[in-house]
Tab-separated table of C-alpha atoms in Angstrom:
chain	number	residue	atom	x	y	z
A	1	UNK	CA	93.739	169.502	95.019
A	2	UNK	CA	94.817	173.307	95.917
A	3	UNK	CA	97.662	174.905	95.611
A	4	UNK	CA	99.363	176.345	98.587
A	5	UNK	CA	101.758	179.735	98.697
A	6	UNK	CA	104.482	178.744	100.080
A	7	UNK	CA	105.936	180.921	102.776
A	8	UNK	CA	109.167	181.088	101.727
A	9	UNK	CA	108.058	181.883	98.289
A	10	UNK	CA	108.971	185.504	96.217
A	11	UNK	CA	105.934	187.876	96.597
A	12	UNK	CA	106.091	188.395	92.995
A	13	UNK	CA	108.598	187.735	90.105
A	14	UNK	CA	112.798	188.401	90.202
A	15	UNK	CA	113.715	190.973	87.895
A	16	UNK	CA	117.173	190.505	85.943
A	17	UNK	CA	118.147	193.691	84.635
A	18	UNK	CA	120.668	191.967	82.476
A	19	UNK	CA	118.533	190.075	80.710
A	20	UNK	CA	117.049	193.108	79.199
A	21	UNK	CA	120.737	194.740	78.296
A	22	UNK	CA	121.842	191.598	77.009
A	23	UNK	CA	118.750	191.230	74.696
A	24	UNK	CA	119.191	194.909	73.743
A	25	UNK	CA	123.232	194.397	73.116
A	26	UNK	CA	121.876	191.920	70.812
A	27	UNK	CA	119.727	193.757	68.961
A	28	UNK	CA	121.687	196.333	68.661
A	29	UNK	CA	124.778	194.071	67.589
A	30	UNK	CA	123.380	191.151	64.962
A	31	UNK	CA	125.674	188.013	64.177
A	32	UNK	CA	127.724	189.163	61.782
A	33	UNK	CA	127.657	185.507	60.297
A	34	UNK	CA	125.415	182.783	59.016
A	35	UNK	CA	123.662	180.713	61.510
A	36	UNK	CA	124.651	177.008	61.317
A	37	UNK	CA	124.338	173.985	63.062
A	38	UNK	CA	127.004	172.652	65.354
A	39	UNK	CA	127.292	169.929	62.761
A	40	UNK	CA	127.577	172.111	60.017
A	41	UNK	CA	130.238	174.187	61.523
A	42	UNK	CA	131.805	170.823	62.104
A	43	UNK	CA	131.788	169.632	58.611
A	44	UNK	CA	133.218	172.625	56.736
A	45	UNK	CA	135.948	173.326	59.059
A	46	UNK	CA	136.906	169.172	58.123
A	47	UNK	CA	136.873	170.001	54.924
A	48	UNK	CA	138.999	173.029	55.453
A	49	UNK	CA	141.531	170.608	57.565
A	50	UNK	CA	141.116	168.013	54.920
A	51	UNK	CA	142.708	170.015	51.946
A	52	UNK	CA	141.098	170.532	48.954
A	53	UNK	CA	142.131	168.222	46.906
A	54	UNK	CA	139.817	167.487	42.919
A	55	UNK	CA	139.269	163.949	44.611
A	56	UNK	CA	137.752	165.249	47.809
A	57	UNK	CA	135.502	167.565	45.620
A	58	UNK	CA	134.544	165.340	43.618
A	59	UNK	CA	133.720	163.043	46.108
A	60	UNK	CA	131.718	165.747	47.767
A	61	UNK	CA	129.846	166.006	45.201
A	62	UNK	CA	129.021	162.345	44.447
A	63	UNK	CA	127.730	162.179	47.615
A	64	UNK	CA	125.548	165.359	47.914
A	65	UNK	CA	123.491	163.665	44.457
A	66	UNK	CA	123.270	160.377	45.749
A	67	UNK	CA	120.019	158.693	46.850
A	68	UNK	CA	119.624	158.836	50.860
A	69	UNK	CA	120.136	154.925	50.757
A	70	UNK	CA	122.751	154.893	48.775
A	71	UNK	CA	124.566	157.458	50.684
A	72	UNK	CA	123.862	155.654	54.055
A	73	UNK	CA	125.839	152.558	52.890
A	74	UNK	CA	129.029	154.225	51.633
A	75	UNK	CA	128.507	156.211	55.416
A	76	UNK	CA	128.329	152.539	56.832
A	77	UNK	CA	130.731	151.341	54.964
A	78	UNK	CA	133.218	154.173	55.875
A	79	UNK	CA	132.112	153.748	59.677
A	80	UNK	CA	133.315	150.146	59.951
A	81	UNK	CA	136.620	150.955	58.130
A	82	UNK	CA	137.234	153.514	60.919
A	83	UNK	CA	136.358	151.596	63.635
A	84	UNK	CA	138.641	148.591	61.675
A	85	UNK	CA	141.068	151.193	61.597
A	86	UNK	CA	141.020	153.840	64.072
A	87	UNK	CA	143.340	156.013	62.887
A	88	UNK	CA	143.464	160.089	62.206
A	89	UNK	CA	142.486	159.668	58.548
A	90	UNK	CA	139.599	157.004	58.946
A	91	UNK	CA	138.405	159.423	61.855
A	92	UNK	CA	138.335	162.613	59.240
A	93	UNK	CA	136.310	160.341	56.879
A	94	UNK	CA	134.121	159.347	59.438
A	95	UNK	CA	133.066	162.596	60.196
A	96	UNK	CA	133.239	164.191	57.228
A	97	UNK	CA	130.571	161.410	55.642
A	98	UNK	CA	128.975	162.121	58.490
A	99	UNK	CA	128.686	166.179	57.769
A	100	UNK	CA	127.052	165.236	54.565
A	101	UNK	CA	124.018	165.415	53.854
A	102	UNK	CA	123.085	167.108	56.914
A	103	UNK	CA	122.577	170.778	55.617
A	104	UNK	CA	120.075	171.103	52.437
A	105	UNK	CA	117.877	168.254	53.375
């Protein structure tokens, strides 16, 4: 099998200046932030819509020491109440338990 140039092909490679100033922008010009995870982002700002209530924190942190299997049946069990329920609060739950366990691990 050989390869073939391709008439219509570009005698040699495009060059995109504004890959290079974009690059450079961002070098110059760091995140000012921490890097997360879509899912991360997700999860704190539902916790920041939630309220912070001592019952929600001390949820939280049940869950975060809990045993992956353990925490994967509450997260079941919380998934079938919101689809039982389908409401706003069952949804914030949902995701929320869902947030959890996610970063750290």
């Amino acid at each position: 099998m050989s390869i073939h140039r391709l008439p219509t092909a570009a005698p040699r490679k495009v060059h995109q200046p504004s890959i290079r100033a974009v690059r450079q922008f961002k070098a110059a010009n760091p995140w000012p932030g921490e890097h997360k995870l879509p899912h991360e982002r997700e999860a704190v700002s539902l916790v920041a819509q939630a309220g912070r209530s001592p019952e929600l924190l001390i949820l939280l942190a049940m869950m975060k020491v809990m045993a992956p299997e353990q925490r994967q049946a509450v997260q079941d069990a919380v998934h079938r109440i919101h689809f039982a329920a389908g409401d706003d609060v069952s949804l914030l739950a949902s995701s929320l338990i869902a947030g959890i366990g996610r970063d750290g691990q």
